[in-house]
PDB file of C-alpha atoms in Angstrom:
ATOM      1  CA  ASP A 823      10.017  -9.309  13.720  1.00 62.00           C
ATOM      2  CA  THR A 824       9.099  -8.252  10.140  1.00 67.00           C
ATOM      3  CA  GLU A 825       5.378  -6.994  11.365  1.00 91.00           C
ATOM      4  CA  VAL A 826       3.511  -4.661  11.051  1.00 96.00           C
ATOM      5  CA  THR A 827       1.060  -4.507  14.035  1.00 96.00           C
ATOM      6  CA  GLN A 828      -2.278  -2.376  14.392  1.00 97.00           C
ATOM      7  CA  THR A 829      -4.869  -2.231  17.162  1.00 97.00           C
ATOM      8  CA  PRO A 830      -7.759  -2.183  17.449  1.00 97.00           C
ATOM      9  CA  LYS A 831      -8.699  -4.774  14.546  1.00 96.00           C
ATOM     10  CA  HIS A 832     -11.868  -3.289  14.228  1.00 97.00           C
ATOM     11  CA  LEU A 833     -13.892   0.092  15.674  1.00 96.00           C
ATOM     12  CA  VAL A 834     -17.565   1.484  15.581  1.00 96.00           C
ATOM     13  CA  MET A 835     -17.711   5.085  16.640  1.00 93.00           C
ATOM     14  CA  GLY A 836     -20.122   7.551  16.986  1.00 90.00           C
ATOM     15  CA  MET A 837     -20.013  11.112  15.609  1.00 89.00           C
ATOM     16  CA  THR A 838     -18.929  12.959  18.824  1.00 88.00           C
ATOM     17  CA  ASN A 839     -16.824  10.316  19.956  1.00 89.00           C
ATOM     18  CA  LYS A 840     -12.984  10.431  20.107  1.00 94.00           C
ATOM     19  CA  LYS A 841     -10.622   7.428  19.232  1.00 96.00           C
ATOM     20  CA  SER A 842      -7.193   6.513  18.772  1.00 97.00           C
ATOM     21  CA  LEU A 843      -5.724   3.790  16.282  1.00 98.00           C
ATOM     22  CA  LYS A 844      -2.407   2.288  17.107  1.00 98.00           C
ATOM     23  CA  CYS A 845       0.447   1.093  15.160  1.00 98.00           C
ATOM     24  CA  GLU A 846       3.597  -0.394  15.988  1.00 97.00           C
ATOM     25  CA  GLN A 847       6.991  -1.663  14.092  1.00 96.00           C
ATOM     26  CA  HIS A 848       9.968  -2.973  15.431  1.00 91.00           C
ATOM     27  CA  MET A 849      11.758  -3.505  12.206  1.00 93.00           C
ATOM     28  CA  GLY A 850      14.083  -0.480  12.733  1.00 93.00           C
ATOM     29  CA  HIS A 851      12.222   1.269   9.766  1.00 94.00           C
ATOM     30  CA  ARG A 852      12.406   5.534   9.743  1.00 94.00           C
ATOM     31  CA  ALA A 853       9.292   6.097   7.347  1.00 94.00           C
ATOM     32  CA  MET A 854       5.719   5.399   8.846  1.00 95.00           C
ATOM     33  CA  TYR A 855       2.388   5.910   6.753  1.00 95.00           C
ATOM     34  CA  TRP A 856      -1.270   5.863   7.101  1.00 97.00           C
ATOM     35  CA  TYR A 857      -3.427   5.268   4.686  1.00 96.00           C
ATOM     36  CA  LYS A 858      -7.143   4.902   3.747  1.00 97.00           C
ATOM     37  CA  GLN A 859      -8.948   2.140   1.910  1.00 96.00           C
ATOM     38  CA  LYS A 860     -12.648   2.050   0.585  1.00 95.00           C
ATOM     39  CA  ALA A 861     -13.138  -1.577  -0.897  1.00 91.00           C
ATOM     40  CA  LYS A 862     -11.611  -2.877  -3.558  1.00 88.00           C
ATOM     41  CA  LYS A 863     -10.060   0.984  -4.145  1.00 93.00           C
ATOM     42  CA  PRO A 864      -6.379   1.540  -3.250  1.00 95.00           C
ATOM     43  CA  PRO A 865      -4.878   3.013  -0.520  1.00 94.00           C
ATOM     44  CA  GLU A 866      -5.225   6.927  -0.515  1.00 94.00           C
ATOM     45  CA  LEU A 867      -1.799   8.212   1.639  1.00 92.00           C
ATOM     46  CA  MET A 868      -2.831  10.266   4.234  1.00 95.00           C
ATOM     47  CA  PHE A 869       0.271  10.743   6.393  1.00 95.00           C
ATOM     48  CA  VAL A 870       3.875  10.311   6.020  1.00 93.00           C
ATOM     49  CA  TYR A 871       6.489  10.308   8.950  1.00 95.00           C
ATOM     50  CA  SER A 872      10.054  10.197   8.200  1.00 93.00           C
ATOM     51  CA  TYR A 873      12.154  10.037  11.270  1.00 94.00           C
ATOM     52  CA  GLU A 874       9.297  10.688  13.663  1.00 94.00           C
ATOM     53  CA  LYS A 875       8.389  14.372  12.256  1.00 95.00           C
ATOM     54  CA  LEU A 876       5.481  14.511   9.743  1.00 94.00           C
ATOM     55  CA  SER A 877       6.652  14.997   6.263  1.00 89.00           C
ATOM     56  CA  ILE A 878       3.824  14.837   4.099  1.00 84.00           C
ATOM     57  CA  ASN A 879       0.210  15.646   4.871  1.00 87.00           C
ATOM     58  CA  GLU A 880      -2.071  15.073   2.012  1.00 86.00           C
ATOM     59  CA  SER A 881      -4.797  17.854   3.041  1.00 88.00           C
ATOM     60  CA  VAL A 882      -6.193  15.331   5.200  1.00 94.00           C
ATOM     61  CA  PRO A 883      -9.474  17.125   7.487  1.00 94.00           C
ATOM     62  CA  SER A 884      -8.062  18.206  10.977  1.00 94.00           C
ATOM     63  CA  ARG A 885     -10.315  15.390  12.562  1.00 95.00           C
ATOM     64  CA  PHE A 886      -7.718  13.201  11.723  1.00 97.00           C
ATOM     65  CA  SER A 887      -4.801  13.753  14.079  1.00 97.00           C
ATOM     66  CA  PRO A 888      -1.894  12.117  13.457  1.00 97.00           C
ATOM     67  CA  GLU A 889       1.233  11.509  16.270  1.00 97.00           C
ATOM     68  CA  CYS A 890       4.771   9.401  16.165  1.00 96.00           C
ATOM     69  CA  PRO A 891       5.730   9.175  19.759  1.00 94.00           C
ATOM     70  CA  ASN A 892       8.601   7.659  18.659  1.00 93.00           C
ATOM     71  CA  SER A 893      10.533   5.610  16.036  1.00 90.00           C
ATOM     72  CA  SER A 894       8.452   2.446  16.695  1.00 95.00           C
ATOM     73  CA  LEU A 895       5.301   3.972  17.352  1.00 97.00           C
ATOM     74  CA  LEU A 896       2.369   5.948  14.993  1.00 98.00           C
ATOM     75  CA  ASN A 897      -0.939   6.963  16.370  1.00 98.00           C
ATOM     76  CA  LEU A 898      -3.935   8.084  14.769  1.00 98.00           C
ATOM     77  CA  HIS A 899      -6.250  10.229  16.614  1.00 97.00           C
ATOM     78  CA  LEU A 900      -9.827  10.610  15.810  1.00 96.00           C
ATOM     79  CA  HIS A 901     -12.672  13.060  16.583  1.00 94.00           C
ATOM     80  CA  ALA A 902     -15.975  13.750  14.919  1.00 93.00           C
ATOM     81  CA  LEU A 903     -15.670  11.786  12.356  1.00 94.00           C
ATOM     82  CA  GLN A 904     -18.365  11.554   9.402  1.00 95.00           C
ATOM     83  CA  PRO A 905     -19.961   8.132   8.316  1.00 95.00           C
ATOM     84  CA  GLU A 906     -17.949   8.578   5.017  1.00 96.00           C
ATOM     85  CA  ASP A 907     -14.770   8.526   6.996  1.00 96.00           C
ATOM     86  CA  SER A 908     -15.705   4.757   7.929  1.00 97.00           C
ATOM     87  CA  ALA A 909     -12.920   2.693   5.739  1.00 97.00           C
ATOM     88  CA  LEU A 910     -10.040   0.361   6.337  1.00 96.00           C
ATOM     89  CA  TYR A 911      -7.133   2.452   8.128  1.00 97.00           C
ATOM     90  CA  LEU A 912      -3.753   0.989   7.278  1.00 97.00           C
ATOM     91  CA  CYS A 913      -0.328   1.876   8.431  1.00 97.00           C
ATOM     92  CA  ALA A 914       2.595   0.677   6.895  1.00 96.00           C
ATOM     93  CA  SER A 915       6.497   1.426   7.588  1.00 95.00           C
ATOM     94  CA  SER A 916       9.864   1.260   5.424  1.00 93.00           C
ATOM     95  CA  GLN A 917      13.467   1.381   5.865  1.00 92.00           C
ATOM     96  CA  GLU A 918      13.673   5.094   4.536  1.00 87.00           C
ATOM     97  CA  LEU A 919      11.194   7.637   2.747  1.00 81.00           C
ATOM     98  CA  ARG A 920      12.192   7.330  -0.903  1.00 75.00           C
ATOM     99  CA  ARG A 921      12.860   4.124  -2.366  1.00 72.00           C
ATOM    100  CA  ASN A 922      12.302   1.293   0.121  1.00 85.00           C
ATOM    101  CA  GLU A 923       9.167  -1.106  -0.462  1.00 91.00           C
ATOM    102  CA  GLN A 924       6.577  -0.581   2.293  1.00 94.00           C
ATOM    103  CA  PHE A 925       5.419  -3.261   4.726  1.00 95.00           C
ATOM    104  CA  PHE A 926       1.559  -3.066   5.433  1.00 96.00           C
ATOM    105  CA  GLY A 927      -0.128  -3.835   9.002  1.00 96.00           C
ATOM    106  CA  PRO A 928      -3.434  -5.820   8.640  1.00 95.00           C
ATOM    107  CA  GLY A 929      -5.364  -2.568   9.165  1.00 96.00           C
ATOM    108  CA  THR A 930      -8.304  -1.221  11.299  1.00 97.00           C
ATOM    109  CA  ARG A 931     -11.768  -1.182   9.839  1.00 96.00           C
ATOM    110  CA  LEU A 932     -13.491   1.587  11.117  1.00 97.00           C
ATOM    111  CA  THR A 933     -17.234   2.229  10.956  1.00 96.00           C
ATOM    112  CA  VAL A 934     -18.404   5.521  12.020  1.00 95.00           C
ATOM    113  CA  LEU A 935     -22.202   5.485  13.211  1.00 93.00           C
TER     114      LEU A 935
ATOM    115  CA  ALA L 689       2.086  14.990 -11.532  1.00 82.00           C
ATOM    116  CA  GLN L 690       2.606  11.501 -11.046  1.00 89.00           C
ATOM    117  CA  SER L 691       0.171   8.555 -12.098  1.00 93.00           C
ATOM    118  CA  VAL L 692      -0.429   4.356 -12.484  1.00 96.00           C
ATOM    119  CA  ALA L 693      -2.726   3.164 -14.626  1.00 97.00           C
ATOM    120  CA  GLN L 694      -3.756  -0.666 -14.225  1.00 98.00           C
ATOM    121  CA  PRO L 695      -5.942  -1.047 -17.677  1.00 97.00           C
ATOM    122  CA  GLU L 696      -7.711  -4.005 -16.612  1.00 97.00           C
ATOM    123  CA  ASP L 697     -10.064  -4.425 -13.657  1.00 96.00           C
ATOM    124  CA  GLN L 698     -10.417  -8.021 -13.810  1.00 97.00           C
ATOM    125  CA  VAL L 699      -7.642 -10.731 -15.356  1.00 98.00           C
ATOM    126  CA  ASN L 700      -9.248 -14.239 -15.477  1.00 98.00           C
ATOM    127  CA  VAL L 701      -6.409 -16.965 -16.085  1.00 98.00           C
ATOM    128  CA  ALA L 702      -6.818 -20.658 -15.888  1.00 98.00           C
ATOM    129  CA  GLU L 703      -4.436 -22.478 -12.811  1.00 97.00           C
ATOM    130  CA  GLY L 704      -1.024 -23.386 -14.965  1.00 97.00           C
ATOM    131  CA  ASN L 705      -1.429 -20.523 -17.567  1.00 98.00           C
ATOM    132  CA  PRO L 706       0.837 -18.008 -17.464  1.00 97.00           C
ATOM    133  CA  LEU L 707      -0.558 -14.719 -16.348  1.00 97.00           C
ATOM    134  CA  THR L 708       0.299 -10.720 -16.805  1.00 98.00           C
ATOM    135  CA  VAL L 709      -1.068  -7.840 -14.837  1.00 98.00           C
ATOM    136  CA  LYS L 710      -0.367  -4.886 -16.761  1.00 98.00           C
ATOM    137  CA  CYS L 711       0.808  -1.440 -15.146  1.00 98.00           C
ATOM    138  CA  THR L 712       1.805   1.926 -16.876  1.00 97.00           C
ATOM    139  CA  TYR L 713       2.860   4.985 -15.218  1.00 96.00           C
ATOM    140  CA  SER L 714       4.122   8.538 -15.712  1.00 94.00           C
ATOM    141  CA  VAL L 715       6.693  10.502 -13.825  1.00 89.00           C
ATOM    142  CA  SER L 716       8.762  13.035 -14.483  1.00 86.00           C
ATOM    143  CA  GLY L 717      12.356  11.544 -13.137  1.00 81.00           C
ATOM    144  CA  ASN L 718      13.491   7.975 -12.344  1.00 81.00           C
ATOM    145  CA  PRO L 719      10.572   5.789 -11.209  1.00 82.00           C
ATOM    146  CA  TYR L 720      10.668   3.591  -8.467  1.00 92.00           C
ATOM    147  CA  LEU L 721       8.169   1.178  -8.981  1.00 95.00           C
ATOM    148  CA  PHE L 722       6.540  -1.445  -6.859  1.00 96.00           C
ATOM    149  CA  TRP L 723       3.886  -4.486  -7.021  1.00 98.00           C
ATOM    150  CA  TYR L 724       1.654  -5.158  -4.260  1.00 97.00           C
ATOM    151  CA  VAL L 725      -0.799  -7.812  -3.581  1.00 97.00           C
ATOM    152  CA  GLN L 726      -3.779  -8.035  -1.068  1.00 96.00           C
ATOM    153  CA  TYR L 727      -5.930 -10.781   0.050  1.00 93.00           C
ATOM    154  CA  PRO L 728      -9.712 -10.145   1.084  1.00 87.00           C
ATOM    155  CA  ASN L 729      -9.428  -8.099   4.532  1.00 81.00           C
ATOM    156  CA  ARG L 730      -5.628  -8.266   4.663  1.00 86.00           C
ATOM    157  CA  GLY L 731      -3.178  -5.766   4.334  1.00 89.00           C
ATOM    158  CA  LEU L 732      -0.987  -4.801   1.392  1.00 94.00           C
ATOM    159  CA  GLN L 733       1.898  -7.509   0.724  1.00 95.00           C
ATOM    160  CA  PHE L 734       5.016  -6.190  -1.197  1.00 95.00           C
ATOM    161  CA  LEU L 735       6.133  -8.509  -4.193  1.00 96.00           C
ATOM    162  CA  LEU L 736       8.696  -6.657  -5.880  1.00 96.00           C
ATOM    163  CA  LYS L 737      10.183  -3.456  -6.885  1.00 95.00           C
ATOM    164  CA  TYR L 738      12.004  -2.189  -9.749  1.00 94.00           C
ATOM    165  CA  ILE L 739      14.497   0.913  -8.611  1.00 90.00           C
ATOM    166  CA  THR L 740      17.468   0.412 -11.187  1.00 85.00           C
ATOM    167  CA  GLY L 741      19.475  -1.762 -12.656  1.00 85.00           C
ATOM    168  CA  ASP L 742      18.128  -5.093 -14.759  1.00 88.00           C
ATOM    169  CA  ASN L 743      15.179  -4.789 -16.285  1.00 91.00           C
ATOM    170  CA  LEU L 744      13.839  -8.137 -15.203  1.00 95.00           C
ATOM    171  CA  VAL L 745      12.863  -8.227 -11.532  1.00 95.00           C
ATOM    172  CA  LYS L 746      12.124 -11.090  -9.994  1.00 95.00           C
ATOM    173  CA  GLY L 747       9.965 -11.238  -6.522  1.00 94.00           C
ATOM    174  CA  SER L 748       8.370 -13.497  -4.077  1.00 91.00           C
ATOM    175  CA  TYR L 749       6.132 -16.384  -4.859  1.00 92.00           C
ATOM    176  CA  GLY L 750       7.528 -16.870  -8.106  1.00 95.00           C
ATOM    177  CA  PHE L 751       6.529 -13.595  -9.617  1.00 97.00           C
ATOM    178  CA  GLU L 752       8.448 -11.186 -11.992  1.00 97.00           C
ATOM    179  CA  ALA L 753       8.320  -7.777 -13.650  1.00 97.00           C
ATOM    180  CA  GLU L 754       9.639  -6.366 -16.681  1.00 95.00           C
ATOM    181  CA  PHE L 755      10.428  -2.636 -16.518  1.00 95.00           C
ATOM    182  CA  ASN L 756      10.174  -0.890 -19.754  1.00 95.00           C
ATOM    183  CA  LYS L 757      11.132   2.474 -20.118  1.00 92.00           C
ATOM    184  CA  SER L 758      10.262   3.120 -23.600  1.00 93.00           C
ATOM    185  CA  GLN L 759       6.913   2.069 -22.747  1.00 95.00           C
ATOM    186  CA  THR L 760       6.733   3.615 -19.059  1.00 94.00           C
ATOM    187  CA  SER L 761       5.528  -0.311 -18.139  1.00 96.00           C
ATOM    188  CA  PHE L 762       6.116  -2.135 -15.528  1.00 97.00           C
ATOM    189  CA  HIS L 763       4.007  -5.699 -16.261  1.00 98.00           C
ATOM    190  CA  LEU L 764       3.739  -8.322 -13.339  1.00 98.00           C
ATOM    191  CA  LYS L 765       3.833 -11.960 -14.873  1.00 98.00           C
ATOM    192  CA  LYS L 766       4.193 -15.437 -13.584  1.00 98.00           C
ATOM    193  CA  PRO L 767       4.859 -18.565 -15.666  1.00 97.00           C
ATOM    194  CA  THR L 768       2.584 -20.759 -13.847  1.00 97.00           C
ATOM    195  CA  ALA L 769      -0.723 -19.385 -12.496  1.00 97.00           C
ATOM    196  CA  LEU L 770      -1.961 -20.894  -9.064  1.00 97.00           C
ATOM    197  CA  VAL L 771      -5.427 -20.621  -7.354  1.00 97.00           C
ATOM    198  CA  SER L 772      -4.116 -19.385  -4.468  1.00 95.00           C
ATOM    199  CA  ASP L 773      -2.564 -16.262  -6.483  1.00 97.00           C
ATOM    200  CA  SER L 774      -6.270 -15.162  -6.778  1.00 97.00           C
ATOM    201  CA  ALA L 775      -6.070 -11.629  -5.460  1.00 97.00           C
ATOM    202  CA  LEU L 776      -6.410  -8.099  -5.397  1.00 97.00           C
ATOM    203  CA  TYR L 777      -2.871  -6.808  -7.216  1.00 98.00           C
ATOM    204  CA  PHE L 778      -1.547  -3.010  -7.196  1.00 98.00           C
ATOM    205  CA  CYS L 779       0.964  -1.799  -9.188  1.00 98.00           C
ATOM    206  CA  ALA L 780       2.754   1.653  -6.947  1.00 96.00           C
ATOM    207  CA  LEU L 781       4.970   4.430  -7.852  1.00 93.00           C
ATOM    208  CA  THR L 782       7.218   6.246  -5.439  1.00 89.00           C
ATOM    209  CA  ASN L 783       8.830   9.749  -5.814  1.00 83.00           C
ATOM    210  CA  ALA L 784       9.471  11.977  -3.364  1.00 77.00           C
ATOM    211  CA  GLY L 785       8.425   9.856  -0.808  1.00 76.00           C
ATOM    212  CA  LYS L 786       4.713   9.998  -2.096  1.00 83.00           C
ATOM    213  CA  SER L 787       3.329   6.784  -3.087  1.00 87.00           C
ATOM    214  CA  THR L 788       0.420   6.255  -5.858  1.00 91.00           C
ATOM    215  CA  PHE L 789      -1.281   3.289  -6.557  1.00 95.00           C
ATOM    216  CA  GLY L 790      -2.818   1.959  -9.467  1.00 97.00           C
ATOM    217  CA  ASP L 791      -6.750   1.275  -9.193  1.00 97.00           C
ATOM    218  CA  GLY L 792      -5.880  -1.982  -8.685  1.00 97.00           C
ATOM    219  CA  THR L 793      -6.318  -5.620 -10.606  1.00 98.00           C
ATOM    220  CA  THR L 794      -8.374  -8.828  -9.539  1.00 97.00           C
ATOM    221  CA  LEU L 795      -6.842 -11.702 -10.454  1.00 98.00           C
ATOM    222  CA  THR L 796      -8.910 -14.671 -10.511  1.00 98.00           C
ATOM    223  CA  VAL L 797      -7.160 -18.080 -11.201  1.00 97.00           C
ATOM    224  CA  LYS L 798      -9.565 -21.022 -12.047  1.00 96.00           C
ATOM    225  CA  PRO L 799      -8.872 -24.406 -11.366  1.00 95.00           C
TER     226      PRO L 799
END
């Protein structure tokens, strides 16, 4: 299985809602990533987990809260988002943190009303 | 600090012609360089990487890239472009676990 899956594919939420994005991989990768991508722009790194521990947090607002329950799963909990948070949220994984290529999921298209 | 530059927003080529998508980088230390492709409404797909060794790297779908340390460049090439190669291409640099992406180059291959 060489796939990273993400659910849901689309999400519309109000500014007072709480929702979660889910990411799963079964490639035995030990590093997992969350990115935010606006249209026609490069992905912006948000969080990196290595061996289930948060390794990098790129000064992301606290309304985004990552969680890595086990080596295959990565969640992103959303609360009190702003309309400017609307974007494509991409999850990725790699064998190790430093020098391996990343495998990306198809993303969750988030719209905040 | 590390950075990646893709100087061309758009590259247009005719099908059957060779293509080049340019990338330059800046980093202290040894670079780990990658090329990814993104089709509309999809995640990024890995094409190839340079870690160490041979400066000419071969990747998926007939793509290759040449690492040039003196020019700090890692240009993506393909000898014969296909219409299906039309997509958004990102060059990326990984250092200390952080990946930095270039702004992307939209490649359009016309029949």
